[in-house]
C-alpha positions as YAML, in Angstrom:
chain: A
units: angstrom
residues:
- id: 1
  name: MET
  ca: [-135.38, 18.86, -154.87]
- id: 2
  name: GLU
  ca: [-137.25, 15.60, -154.36]
- id: 3
  name: ARG
  ca: [-135.57, 13.68, -151.53]
- id: 4
  name: PHE
  ca: [-137.69, 10.53, -151.41]
- id: 5
  name: TYR
  ca: [-138.04, 8.09, -154.27]
- id: 6
  name: GLY
  ca: [-141.47, 6.49, -154.72]
- id: 7
  name: PHE
  ca: [-140.96, 2.87, -153.73]
- id: 8
  name: GLY
  ca: [-144.53, 2.39, -152.55]
- id: 9
  name: LEU
  ca: [-143.59, 1.33, -149.02]
- id: 10
  name: THR
  ca: [-146.21, 1.02, -146.32]
- id: 11
  name: GLU
  ca: [-146.17, 3.36, -143.34]
- id: 12
  name: GLU
  ca: [-144.73, 0.54, -141.21]
- id: 13
  name: GLN
  ca: [-142.01, -0.18, -143.78]
- id: 14
  name: GLU
  ca: [-141.09, 3.52, -143.94]
- id: 15
  name: LYS
  ca: [-140.75, 3.59, -140.17]
- id: 16
  name: ARG
  ca: [-138.64, 0.44, -140.13]
- id: 17
  name: ALA
  ca: [-136.40, 1.70, -142.96]
- id: 18
  name: ARG
  ca: [-135.61, 4.86, -140.99]
- id: 19
  name: GLU
  ca: [-134.88, 2.85, -137.86]
- id: 20
  name: ILE
  ca: [-132.47, 0.59, -139.75]
- id: 21
  name: HIS
  ca: [-130.78, 3.43, -141.61]
- id: 22
  name: TYR
  ca: [-130.25, 5.81, -138.71]
- id: 23
  name: GLY
  ca: [-129.79, 3.09, -136.10]
- id: 24
  name: ASN
  ca: [-126.92, 1.21, -137.74]
- id: 25
  name: ILE
  ca: [-123.50, 1.90, -139.20]
- id: 26
  name: VAL
  ca: [-123.81, 3.19, -142.77]
- id: 27
  name: ILE
  ca: [-120.68, 3.43, -144.95]
- id: 28
  name: ASP
  ca: [-120.00, 4.82, -148.41]
- id: 29
  name: MET
  ca: [-116.59, 3.65, -149.63]
- id: 30
  name: LEU
  ca: [-116.38, 6.17, -152.46]
- id: 31
  name: PHE
  ca: [-117.87, 9.20, -150.78]
- id: 32
  name: GLN
  ca: [-117.43, 12.35, -152.85]
- id: 33
  name: GLY
  ca: [-119.79, 14.27, -150.57]
- id: 34
  name: PRO
  ca: [-121.37, 15.26, -148.39]
- id: 35
  name: ILE
  ca: [-121.93, 18.30, -150.65]
- id: 36
  name: GLY
  ca: [-122.87, 17.55, -154.26]
- id: 37
  name: THR
  ca: [-123.68, 19.43, -157.44]
- id: 38
  name: TYR
  ca: [-127.36, 19.83, -156.63]
- id: 39
  name: SER
  ca: [-126.90, 20.84, -153.00]
- id: 40
  name: LEU
  ca: [-124.68, 23.84, -153.85]
- id: 41
  name: GLY
  ca: [-127.46, 25.93, -155.40]
- id: 42
  name: GLU
  ca: [-127.59, 28.67, -158.03]
- id: 43
  name: GLU
  ca: [-125.93, 31.33, -155.88]
- id: 44
  name: ILE
  ca: [-122.75, 29.26, -155.54]
- id: 45
  name: GLU
  ca: [-123.05, 28.28, -159.22]
- id: 46
  name: GLN
  ca: [-122.94, 31.91, -160.28]
- id: 47
  name: GLU
  ca: [-120.38, 33.07, -157.72]
- id: 48
  name: THR
  ca: [-117.83, 30.36, -158.54]
- id: 49
  name: GLU
  ca: [-118.15, 31.00, -162.26]
- id: 50
  name: SER
  ca: [-117.79, 34.76, -161.82]
- id: 51
  name: LEU
  ca: [-114.77, 34.53, -159.49]
- id: 52
  name: ALA
  ca: [-113.09, 31.90, -161.65]
- id: 53
  name: MET
  ca: [-113.57, 33.93, -164.83]
- id: 54
  name: GLU
  ca: [-112.15, 36.99, -163.14]
- id: 55
  name: SER
  ca: [-109.13, 35.06, -161.88]
- id: 56
  name: HIS
  ca: [-108.44, 32.93, -165.00]
- id: 57
  name: PRO
  ca: [-110.12, 34.46, -168.06]
- id: 58
  name: ASP
  ca: [-108.03, 32.51, -170.57]
- id: 59
  name: SER
  ca: [-108.17, 28.92, -169.25]
- id: 60
  name: VAL
  ca: [-111.23, 26.80, -168.56]
- id: 61
  name: ILE
  ca: [-109.13, 24.14, -166.81]
- id: 62
  name: GLU
  ca: [-107.64, 26.71, -164.46]
- id: 63
  name: ARG
  ca: [-111.14, 28.08, -163.78]
- id: 64
  name: VAL
  ca: [-112.34, 24.62, -162.75]
- id: 65
  name: GLN
  ca: [-109.31, 24.13, -160.51]
- id: 66
  name: PHE
  ca: [-109.79, 27.59, -158.98]
- id: 67
  name: ALA
  ca: [-113.47, 26.92, -158.28]
- id: 68
  name: SER
  ca: [-112.68, 23.48, -156.79]
- id: 69
  name: ASN
  ca: [-110.24, 25.08, -154.38]
- id: 70
  name: ALA
  ca: [-112.76, 27.81, -153.49]
- id: 71
  name: ILE
  ca: [-115.51, 25.28, -152.71]
- id: 72
  name: ARG
  ca: [-113.10, 23.27, -150.59]
- id: 73
  name: ARG
  ca: [-112.06, 26.38, -148.69]
- id: 74
  name: TRP
  ca: [-115.70, 27.29, -148.10]
- id: 75
  name: TYR
  ca: [-116.69, 23.86, -146.78]
- id: 76
  name: ILE
  ca: [-113.66, 23.55, -144.51]
- id: 77
  name: ASP
  ca: [-114.20, 26.77, -142.58]
- id: 78
  name: GLY
  ca: [-116.21, 29.16, -144.75]
- id: 79
  name: LYS
  ca: [-119.71, 29.80, -145.99]
- id: 80
  name: LEU
  ca: [-120.41, 26.13, -146.84]
- id: 81
  name: GLN
  ca: [-119.32, 24.54, -143.57]
- id: 82
  name: ASP
  ca: [-122.87, 24.43, -142.15]
- id: 83
  name: LEU
  ca: [-124.25, 22.91, -145.35]
- id: 84
  name: TYR
  ca: [-121.40, 20.37, -145.30]
- id: 85
  name: LYS
  ca: [-122.35, 19.20, -141.82]
- id: 86
  name: GLU
  ca: [-126.09, 19.30, -142.55]
- id: 87
  name: CYS
  ca: [-125.71, 17.13, -145.66]
- id: 88
  name: TRP
  ca: [-123.53, 14.56, -143.87]
- id: 89
  name: TYR
  ca: [-125.82, 14.22, -140.86]
- id: 90
  name: GLU
  ca: [-129.02, 14.10, -142.88]
- id: 91
  name: SER
  ca: [-127.52, 11.40, -145.10]
- id: 92
  name: GLY
  ca: [-127.36, 9.03, -142.14]
- id: 93
  name: LEU
  ca: [-123.83, 8.01, -143.18]
- id: 94
  name: THR
  ca: [-121.62, 7.05, -140.28]
- id: 95
  name: ALA
  ca: [-118.43, 6.90, -142.32]
- id: 96
  name: GLY
  ca: [-117.17, 7.88, -145.73]
- id: 97
  name: ASN
  ca: [-113.76, 7.92, -147.28]
- id: 98
  name: ARG
  ca: [-111.63, 11.09, -147.47]
- id: 99
  name: GLN
  ca: [-109.24, 10.88, -150.40]
- id: 100
  name: LEU
  ca: [-105.56, 11.52, -150.80]
- id: 101
  name: ASN
  ca: [-104.38, 12.52, -154.27]
- id: 102
  name: VAL
  ca: [-101.47, 10.20, -155.10]
- id: 103
  name: SER
  ca: [-101.01, 11.17, -158.74]
- id: 104
  name: ASP
  ca: [-97.52, 12.45, -157.81]
- id: 105
  name: LYS
  ca: [-95.53, 13.18, -154.63]
- id: 106
  name: THR
  ca: [-96.38, 16.89, -154.56]
- id: 107
  name: SER
  ca: [-100.10, 16.14, -154.77]
- id: 108
  name: LEU
  ca: [-99.76, 13.48, -152.09]
- id: 109
  name: TYR
  ca: [-98.17, 15.86, -149.59]
- id: 110
  name: SER
  ca: [-100.54, 18.70, -150.44]
- id: 111
  name: SER
  ca: [-103.67, 16.56, -150.16]
- id: 112
  name: ALA
  ca: [-102.49, 15.11, -146.84]
- id: 113
  name: ILE
  ca: [-102.22, 18.65, -145.45]
- id: 114
  name: ASN
  ca: [-105.68, 19.46, -146.79]
- id: 115
  name: LEU
  ca: [-107.18, 16.31, -145.28]
- id: 116
  name: GLN
  ca: [-105.61, 16.94, -141.91]
- id: 117
  name: GLU
  ca: [-107.03, 20.47, -141.91]
- id: 118
  name: GLU
  ca: [-110.48, 19.02, -142.54]
- id: 119
  name: PHE
  ca: [-110.16, 16.72, -139.52]
- id: 120
  name: ASP
  ca: [-108.63, 19.47, -137.36]
- id: 121
  name: LYS
  ca: [-111.36, 22.01, -138.08]
- id: 122
  name: LYS
  ca: [-114.37, 19.70, -137.75]
- id: 123
  name: PRO
  ca: [-114.56, 18.37, -134.18]
- id: 124
  name: TRP
  ca: [-117.46, 16.13, -135.16]
- id: 125
  name: LEU
  ca: [-115.33, 14.33, -137.81]
- id: 126
  name: LEU
  ca: [-112.92, 11.58, -136.66]
- id: 127
  name: LYS
  ca: [-109.99, 10.26, -138.64]
- id: 128
  name: VAL
  ca: [-110.34, 6.47, -138.68]
- id: 129
  name: LYS
  ca: [-107.35, 4.39, -137.62]
- id: 130
  name: ARG
  ca: [-109.22, 1.22, -136.63]
- id: 131
  name: ALA
  ca: [-112.70, -0.25, -136.99]
- id: 132
  name: ALA
  ca: [-113.52, 0.68, -133.39]
- id: 133
  name: ASP
  ca: [-113.28, 4.36, -134.37]
- id: 134
  name: ILE
  ca: [-116.27, 3.94, -136.69]
- id: 135
  name: GLU
  ca: [-118.22, 2.20, -133.93]
- id: 136
  name: TYR
  ca: [-117.29, 5.01, -131.54]
- id: 137
  name: ALA
  ca: [-118.47, 7.64, -134.02]
- id: 138
  name: HIS
  ca: [-121.79, 5.85, -134.43]
- id: 139
  name: GLN
  ca: [-122.31, 5.57, -130.68]
- id: 140
  name: HIS
  ca: [-121.50, 9.24, -130.03]
- id: 141
  name: GLN
  ca: [-123.33, 10.89, -132.97]
- id: 142
  name: LEU
  ca: [-120.05, 11.76, -134.68]
- id: 143
  name: LYS
  ca: [-118.90, 11.07, -138.24]
- id: 144
  name: ALA
  ca: [-115.86, 9.09, -139.36]
- id: 145
  name: GLY
  ca: [-113.49, 9.77, -142.25]
- id: 146
  name: ILE
  ca: [-111.54, 6.87, -143.75]
- id: 147
  name: VAL
  ca: [-108.34, 8.00, -145.47]
- id: 148
  name: THR
  ca: [-108.05, 6.33, -148.88]
- id: 149
  name: CYS
  ca: [-106.46, 6.86, -152.28]
- id: 150
  name: GLN
  ca: [-107.42, 5.91, -155.83]
- id: 151
  name: GLU
  ca: [-103.93, 5.90, -157.32]
- id: 152
  name: THR
  ca: [-100.46, 4.70, -156.32]
- id: 153
  name: LEU
  ca: [-98.32, 6.51, -158.91]
- id: 154
  name: GLY
  ca: [-97.10, 9.12, -156.43]
- id: 155
  name: PHE
  ca: [-95.59, 6.46, -154.18]
- id: 156
  name: GLU
  ca: [-93.37, 5.53, -157.13]
- id: 157
  name: LYS
  ca: [-91.54, 2.46, -155.75]
- id: 158
  name: ASP
  ca: [-91.03, 3.87, -152.26]
- id: 159
  name: LEU
  ca: [-92.58, 1.41, -149.81]
- id: 160
  name: LYS
  ca: [-91.24, 3.50, -146.91]
- id: 161
  name: LEU
  ca: [-93.39, 6.41, -148.12]
- id: 162
  name: LEU
  ca: [-96.39, 4.06, -148.20]
- id: 163
  name: GLU
  ca: [-95.59, 3.09, -144.60]
- id: 164
  name: GLN
  ca: [-95.30, 6.76, -143.65]
- id: 165
  name: MET
  ca: [-98.77, 7.43, -145.07]
- id: 166
  name: TYR
  ca: [-100.11, 4.45, -143.13]
- id: 167
  name: HIS
  ca: [-98.99, 6.21, -139.95]
- id: 168
  name: PHE
  ca: [-100.73, 9.36, -141.23]
- id: 169
  name: GLY
  ca: [-103.93, 7.31, -141.40]
- id: 170
  name: LEU
  ca: [-104.11, 5.76, -144.88]
- id: 171
  name: ARG
  ca: [-106.26, 2.64, -144.61]
- id: 172
  name: VAL
  ca: [-107.50, 1.76, -148.12]
- id: 173
  name: VAL
  ca: [-105.38, 1.86, -151.30]
- id: 174
  name: GLN
  ca: [-106.67, 1.38, -154.84]
- id: 175
  name: LEU
  ca: [-103.85, -0.28, -156.78]
- id: 176
  name: THR
  ca: [-104.37, 1.50, -160.10]
- id: 177
  name: TYR
  ca: [-106.57, 4.16, -161.62]
- id: 178
  name: ASN
  ca: [-107.59, 3.80, -165.28]
- id: 179
  name: ASN
  ca: [-104.10, 3.47, -166.76]
- id: 180
  name: HIS
  ca: [-100.79, 1.71, -166.10]
- id: 181
  name: ASN
  ca: [-98.64, 2.55, -163.11]
- id: 182
  name: PHE
  ca: [-95.78, 0.81, -161.29]
- id: 183
  name: VAL
  ca: [-98.20, -1.62, -159.63]
- id: 184
  name: GLY
  ca: [-100.27, -2.84, -162.55]
- id: 185
  name: ALA
  ca: [-102.75, -2.13, -165.32]
- id: 186
  name: GLY
  ca: [-105.93, -0.12, -164.94]
- id: 187
  name: CYS
  ca: [-109.32, -0.93, -166.40]
- id: 188
  name: MET
  ca: [-108.85, 1.23, -169.53]
- id: 189
  name: GLU
  ca: [-105.66, -0.55, -170.62]
- id: 190
  name: GLU
  ca: [-106.29, -2.93, -173.51]
- id: 191
  name: ASN
  ca: [-103.34, -5.22, -172.76]
- id: 192
  name: ASN
  ca: [-104.87, -6.44, -169.46]
- id: 193
  name: ALA
  ca: [-101.36, -6.87, -168.06]
- id: 194
  name: GLY
  ca: [-102.18, -7.59, -164.43]
- id: 195
  name: LEU
  ca: [-99.90, -6.92, -161.46]
- id: 196
  name: SER
  ca: [-96.24, -6.14, -162.09]
- id: 197
  name: THR
  ca: [-93.46, -7.84, -160.14]
- id: 198
  name: PHE
  ca: [-93.31, -4.72, -157.99]
- id: 199
  name: GLY
  ca: [-97.11, -4.80, -157.72]
- id: 200
  name: LYS
  ca: [-96.94, -8.16, -155.95]
- id: 201
  name: LYS
  ca: [-94.48, -6.67, -153.44]
- id: 202
  name: PHE
  ca: [-96.78, -3.67, -153.06]
- id: 203
  name: VAL
  ca: [-99.78, -5.89, -152.24]
- id: 204
  name: ALA
  ca: [-97.67, -7.80, -149.73]
- id: 205
  name: LYS
  ca: [-96.72, -4.51, -148.07]
- id: 206
  name: LEU
  ca: [-100.37, -3.46, -147.87]
- id: 207
  name: ASN
  ca: [-101.14, -6.79, -146.18]
- id: 208
  name: GLU
  ca: [-98.24, -6.33, -143.77]
- id: 209
  name: LEU
  ca: [-99.26, -2.80, -142.79]
- id: 210
  name: GLY
  ca: [-102.98, -3.53, -142.50]
- id: 211
  name: ILE
  ca: [-104.21, -1.50, -145.46]
- id: 212
  name: VAL
  ca: [-107.19, -2.73, -147.49]
- id: 213
  name: VAL
  ca: [-106.37, -3.71, -151.10]
- id: 214
  name: ASP
  ca: [-108.83, -1.93, -153.41]
- id: 215
  name: THR
  ca: [-109.35, -2.92, -157.08]
- id: 216
  name: GLY
  ca: [-112.07, -0.44, -158.04]
- id: 217
  name: HIS
  ca: [-110.41, 0.95, -161.19]
- id: 218
  name: CYS
  ca: [-108.13, -2.03, -161.80]
- id: 219
  name: GLY
  ca: [-108.11, -4.06, -164.99]
- id: 220
  name: LYS
  ca: [-109.46, -7.60, -164.94]
- id: 221
  name: GLN
  ca: [-106.13, -9.40, -164.60]
- id: 222
  name: THR
  ca: [-104.90, -6.88, -161.99]
- id: 223
  name: THR
  ca: [-108.04, -7.59, -159.97]
- id: 224
  name: LEU
  ca: [-107.61, -11.35, -160.28]
- id: 225
  name: ASP
  ca: [-103.91, -11.10, -159.41]
- id: 226
  name: ALA
  ca: [-104.68, -8.97, -156.35]
- id: 227
  name: CYS
  ca: [-107.11, -11.63, -155.17]
- id: 228
  name: LYS
  ca: [-104.52, -14.35, -155.82]
- id: 229
  name: TYR
  ca: [-101.60, -12.70, -154.04]
- id: 230
  name: SER
  ca: [-103.32, -10.86, -151.18]
- id: 231
  name: THR
  ca: [-103.52, -12.74, -147.91]
- id: 232
  name: LYS
  ca: [-106.28, -10.40, -146.68]
- id: 233
  name: PRO
  ca: [-109.73, -9.53, -148.05]
- id: 234
  name: VAL
  ca: [-109.72, -7.59, -151.32]
- id: 235
  name: ILE
  ca: [-112.40, -5.04, -152.22]
- id: 236
  name: ALA
  ca: [-113.63, -3.12, -155.23]
- id: 237
  name: SER
  ca: [-114.69, 0.08, -153.49]
- id: 238
  name: HIS
  ca: [-116.80, 1.38, -156.38]
- id: 239
  name: THR
  ca: [-117.83, -0.60, -159.44]
- id: 240
  name: ALA
  ca: [-120.79, -2.49, -160.93]
- id: 241
  name: ALA
  ca: [-121.70, -5.81, -162.52]
- id: 242
  name: GLU
  ca: [-120.39, -6.12, -166.08]
- id: 243
  name: ASN
  ca: [-122.98, -8.73, -167.04]
- id: 244
  name: LEU
  ca: [-125.80, -6.39, -166.09]
- id: 245
  name: TYR
  ca: [-124.43, -3.40, -167.99]
- id: 246
  name: PHE
  ca: [-121.16, -3.75, -169.88]
- id: 247
  name: HIS
  ca: [-118.55, -1.09, -169.17]
- id: 248
  name: ALA
  ca: [-114.80, -1.11, -168.65]
- id: 249
  name: ARG
  ca: [-115.37, 0.22, -165.12]
- id: 250
  name: ALA
  ca: [-117.52, -2.76, -164.15]
- id: 251
  name: LYS
  ca: [-116.43, -6.18, -162.89]
- id: 252
  name: SER
  ca: [-116.93, -9.55, -164.56]
- id: 253
  name: ASP
  ca: [-118.49, -12.46, -162.72]
- id: 254
  name: GLU
  ca: [-115.01, -13.98, -162.45]
- id: 255
  name: GLU
  ca: [-113.69, -10.88, -160.67]
- id: 256
  name: ILE
  ca: [-116.70, -10.56, -158.37]
- id: 257
  name: LEU
  ca: [-116.39, -14.19, -157.31]
- id: 258
  name: ALA
  ca: [-112.63, -13.87, -156.85]
- id: 259
  name: ILE
  ca: [-113.15, -10.87, -154.54]
- id: 260
  name: ALA
  ca: [-115.82, -12.79, -152.62]
- id: 261
  name: ARG
  ca: [-113.47, -15.76, -152.16]
- id: 262
  name: THR
  ca: [-111.03, -13.46, -150.33]
- id: 263
  name: ASN
  ca: [-113.93, -12.57, -148.00]
- id: 264
  name: GLY
  ca: [-113.99, -9.16, -149.66]
- id: 265
  name: VAL
  ca: [-116.73, -6.78, -150.76]
- id: 266
  name: VAL
  ca: [-117.84, -5.27, -154.06]
- id: 267
  name: GLY
  ca: [-119.11, -1.69, -153.67]
- id: 268
  name: ILE
  ca: [-121.75, -0.52, -156.14]
- id: 269
  name: PHE
  ca: [-121.48, 2.99, -157.49]
- id: 270
  name: ALA
  ca: [-124.13, 5.54, -158.48]
- id: 271
  name: MET
  ca: [-122.51, 6.77, -161.69]
- id: 272
  name: PRO
  ca: [-125.23, 7.29, -164.35]
- id: 273
  name: TRP
  ca: [-122.84, 6.53, -167.23]
- id: 274
  name: PHE
  ca: [-121.63, 3.25, -165.80]
- id: 275
  name: ILE
  ca: [-124.69, 1.39, -164.52]
- id: 276
  name: ALA
  ca: [-127.31, 1.85, -167.25]
- id: 277
  name: GLU
  ca: [-127.58, 2.67, -170.93]
- id: 278
  name: ASP
  ca: [-129.23, 6.09, -170.70]
- id: 279
  name: PRO
  ca: [-127.53, 8.46, -168.21]
- id: 280
  name: GLU
  ca: [-130.39, 10.95, -168.59]
- id: 281
  name: ASN
  ca: [-132.87, 8.38, -167.30]
- id: 282
  name: THR
  ca: [-130.88, 6.34, -164.79]
- id: 283
  name: THR
  ca: [-132.65, 5.76, -161.48]
- id: 284
  name: ILE
  ca: [-131.91, 4.22, -158.11]
- id: 285
  name: GLU
  ca: [-133.64, 1.09, -159.42]
- id: 286
  name: HIS
  ca: [-130.69, 0.54, -161.78]
- id: 287
  name: PHE
  ca: [-128.31, 0.95, -158.82]
- id: 288
  name: LEU
  ca: [-130.32, -1.58, -156.82]
- id: 289
  name: ASP
  ca: [-130.30, -3.98, -159.80]
- id: 290
  name: HIS
  ca: [-126.50, -4.17, -159.51]
- id: 291
  name: ILE
  ca: [-126.75, -4.90, -155.78]
- id: 292
  name: ASP
  ca: [-129.25, -7.65, -156.53]
- id: 293
  name: TYR
  ca: [-126.94, -9.13, -159.15]
- id: 294
  name: VAL
  ca: [-123.93, -9.35, -156.83]
- id: 295
  name: VAL
  ca: [-126.08, -10.78, -154.03]
- id: 296
  name: LYS
  ca: [-127.41, -13.53, -156.31]
- id: 297
  name: LEU
  ca: [-123.96, -14.27, -157.72]
- id: 298
  name: ALA
  ca: [-121.70, -14.06, -154.67]
- id: 299
  name: GLY
  ca: [-123.97, -13.73, -151.64]
- id: 300
  name: VAL
  ca: [-125.24, -10.91, -149.46]
- id: 301
  name: ASP
  ca: [-122.00, -10.84, -147.44]
- id: 302
  name: HIS
  ca: [-120.04, -9.52, -150.41]
- id: 303
  name: VAL
  ca: [-121.78, -6.35, -151.55]
- id: 304
  name: GLY
  ca: [-121.66, -2.78, -150.23]
- id: 305
  name: ILE
  ca: [-121.99, 0.84, -151.32]
- id: 306
  name: GLY
  ca: [-119.42, 3.09, -152.99]
- id: 307
  name: THR
  ca: [-121.46, 5.78, -154.74]
- id: 308
  name: ASP
  ca: [-118.70, 8.00, -156.25]
- id: 309
  name: TRP
  ca: [-121.37, 10.57, -157.15]
- id: 310
  name: PRO
  ca: [-122.32, 13.40, -156.92]
- id: 311
  name: MET
  ca: [-119.09, 15.39, -156.55]
- id: 312
  name: PRO
  ca: [-118.66, 18.78, -154.80]
- id: 313
  name: GLN
  ca: [-118.77, 20.82, -157.99]
- id: 314
  name: THR
  ca: [-121.24, 23.10, -159.73]
- id: 315
  name: LYS
  ca: [-122.91, 22.30, -163.05]
- id: 316
  name: TRP
  ca: [-120.60, 24.50, -165.13]
- id: 317
  name: MET
  ca: [-117.60, 22.82, -163.50]
- id: 318
  name: ALA
  ca: [-118.99, 19.35, -164.17]
- id: 319
  name: ILE
  ca: [-119.57, 20.09, -167.85]
- id: 320
  name: ALA
  ca: [-116.04, 21.48, -168.26]
- id: 321
  name: PHE
  ca: [-114.55, 18.56, -166.31]
- id: 322
  name: LYS
  ca: [-116.14, 15.99, -168.60]
- id: 323
  name: LYS
  ca: [-114.99, 17.79, -171.74]
- id: 324
  name: LEU
  ca: [-111.45, 18.78, -170.77]
- id: 325
  name: LEU
  ca: [-110.21, 16.85, -167.73]
- id: 326
  name: ALA
  ca: [-111.84, 13.40, -167.89]
- id: 327
  name: PRO
  ca: [-110.00, 12.37, -171.12]
- id: 328
  name: SER
  ca: [-106.65, 13.16, -169.47]
- id: 329
  name: MET
  ca: [-107.54, 10.79, -166.62]
- id: 330
  name: GLY
  ca: [-108.08, 7.79, -168.88]
- id: 331
  name: PHE
  ca: [-111.84, 8.06, -169.34]
- id: 332
  name: ALA
  ca: [-113.27, 7.12, -172.71]
- id: 333
  name: PRO
  ca: [-114.93, 9.90, -174.77]
- id: 334
  name: GLY
  ca: [-118.36, 10.66, -173.33]
- id: 335
  name: ASP
  ca: [-117.58, 9.09, -169.96]
- id: 336
  name: GLY
  ca: [-116.85, 10.86, -166.74]
- id: 337
  name: PRO
  ca: [-118.66, 13.21, -164.38]
- id: 338
  name: SER
  ca: [-121.13, 15.72, -165.79]
- id: 339
  name: THR
  ca: [-124.58, 16.98, -164.77]
- id: 340
  name: GLU
  ca: [-126.51, 13.70, -165.04]
- id: 341
  name: VAL
  ca: [-127.72, 12.08, -161.84]
- id: 342
  name: VAL
  ca: [-129.15, 8.82, -160.61]
- id: 343
  name: LYS
  ca: [-132.75, 9.76, -159.87]
- id: 344
  name: GLY
  ca: [-133.34, 8.97, -156.22]
- id: 345
  name: LEU
  ca: [-129.68, 9.67, -155.35]
- id: 346
  name: THR
  ca: [-129.39, 13.23, -156.62]
- id: 347
  name: ASP
  ca: [-128.00, 14.44, -153.32]
- id: 348
  name: TYR
  ca: [-126.34, 12.73, -150.35]
- id: 349
  name: ARG
  ca: [-129.31, 13.78, -148.25]
- id: 350
  name: SER
  ca: [-131.21, 11.17, -150.28]
- id: 351
  name: PHE
  ca: [-129.07, 8.30, -148.97]
- id: 352
  name: LEU
  ca: [-132.00, 6.88, -147.00]
- id: 353
  name: ASN
  ca: [-133.47, 5.89, -150.36]
- id: 354
  name: ILE
  ca: [-130.93, 3.06, -150.59]
- id: 355
  name: THR
  ca: [-132.24, 1.48, -147.40]
- id: 356
  name: ARG
  ca: [-135.83, 2.16, -148.47]
- id: 357
  name: GLY
  ca: [-135.13, 0.56, -151.85]
- id: 358
  name: LEU
  ca: [-133.61, -2.54, -150.31]
- id: 359
  name: MET
  ca: [-136.65, -2.90, -148.08]
- id: 360
  name: ALA
  ca: [-138.94, -2.48, -151.09]
- id: 361
  name: ARG
  ca: [-137.09, -5.34, -152.79]
- id: 362
  name: GLY
  ca: [-137.72, -7.68, -149.90]
- id: 363
  name: TYR
  ca: [-134.36, -7.79, -148.18]
- id: 364
  name: LYS
  ca: [-134.45, -8.86, -144.55]
- id: 365
  name: ASP
  ca: [-133.38, -6.37, -141.87]
- id: 366
  name: GLU
  ca: [-130.11, -8.20, -141.17]
- id: 367
  name: GLU
  ca: [-129.30, -8.29, -144.90]
- id: 368
  name: ILE
  ca: [-129.89, -4.56, -145.27]
- id: 369
  name: ILE
  ca: [-127.63, -3.86, -142.28]
- id: 370
  name: LYS
  ca: [-124.84, -5.85, -143.97]
- id: 371
  name: ILE
  ca: [-125.21, -4.08, -147.33]
- id: 372
  name: ILE
  ca: [-125.34, -0.52, -145.99]
- id: 373
  name: GLY
  ca: [-122.26, -0.90, -143.79]
- id: 374
  name: GLY
  ca: [-121.87, -4.20, -142.00]
- id: 375
  name: ASN
  ca: [-119.94, -5.92, -144.77]
- id: 376
  name: TRP
  ca: [-117.39, -3.10, -144.96]
- id: 377
  name: MET
  ca: [-116.98, -3.29, -141.18]
- id: 378
  name: ARG
  ca: [-116.27, -7.01, -141.39]
- id: 379
  name: VAL
  ca: [-113.43, -6.35, -143.83]
- id: 380
  name: PHE
  ca: [-112.02, -3.52, -141.74]
- id: 381
  name: LYS
  ca: [-111.99, -5.63, -138.61]
- id: 382
  name: GLU
  ca: [-110.06, -8.35, -140.42]
- id: 383
  name: VAL
  ca: [-107.52, -6.08, -142.13]
- id: 384
  name: TRP
  ca: [-106.96, -3.18, -139.70]
- id: 385
  name: VAL
  ca: [-105.20, -5.18, -137.01]
...
């Protein structure tokens, strides 16, 4: 697999890009890795499919769920644990989010147990409680996991449960996924309803606790309302610029500027279906175009990285997920994870290409440092008090 994208950098630029990337804090705020589809290899591809078929011959959905659990088991303390560490360290990422599943209370509790096991069994991986933990990880050649969630449905209207999860380590909460919940409307809802009355209380509680308000999958009015009612910086952990490529998952100029006015950050994702017209021929240049757009619109202090791709699943799992599971999660037909990639970001071990690409586009060293992690750190230091 080709790791380096051909940006045409000079030898001196290549050297400087590596120094910047590996010498500074690098953060991905929608980190599905460090293992991705094209780092798992054909042996795992075949083994997961064979074991899943044997276990669940009559249900494709159950086969995907079985294989997902097997891969997780293997990277926690099984045959994939070395690859997991190798991919994370080679990526140069200091910190990435580790996600809770808050689709319902059972999933919330189960995913919290799973996350804690990951932290317990990987001595090189720290659970982040404050911004200083990320700095400590960077200084001591460790990695940092930021506990986040992409949905609030499982909290129902229980703000005490939210507070309990804060004490567990939850530090970033996306208000909605694609659809409606108790807090507000997601980006796939046509009515654009915005925050509910409870949603305003929920945002206030996030501010009180010191949890970052995330609007990644939120609808336009929900995003604008979050920016209006939050007293702390608001982020969109993983999105793109609607005016560059129109998609329901992207943000309008109005939303981007509203986030920037809160001193927040817009994270750009590496989803082939959401940043360019042809997912078969999407490259890192398209990803960088969205960074450029936000920089020109809102300023270099308000853009970061939230790749969201690739996920830790094999090709057969990705194809089945797109066909059978994505529609149930509010994705439009044809959207959602499959086997396409952003060329130049096929694998998390290619993460250096982002820094290389920013250098190729003429960004100054201090600007690159902000985009690859510094801007997220600024938000964390303001909110996690």
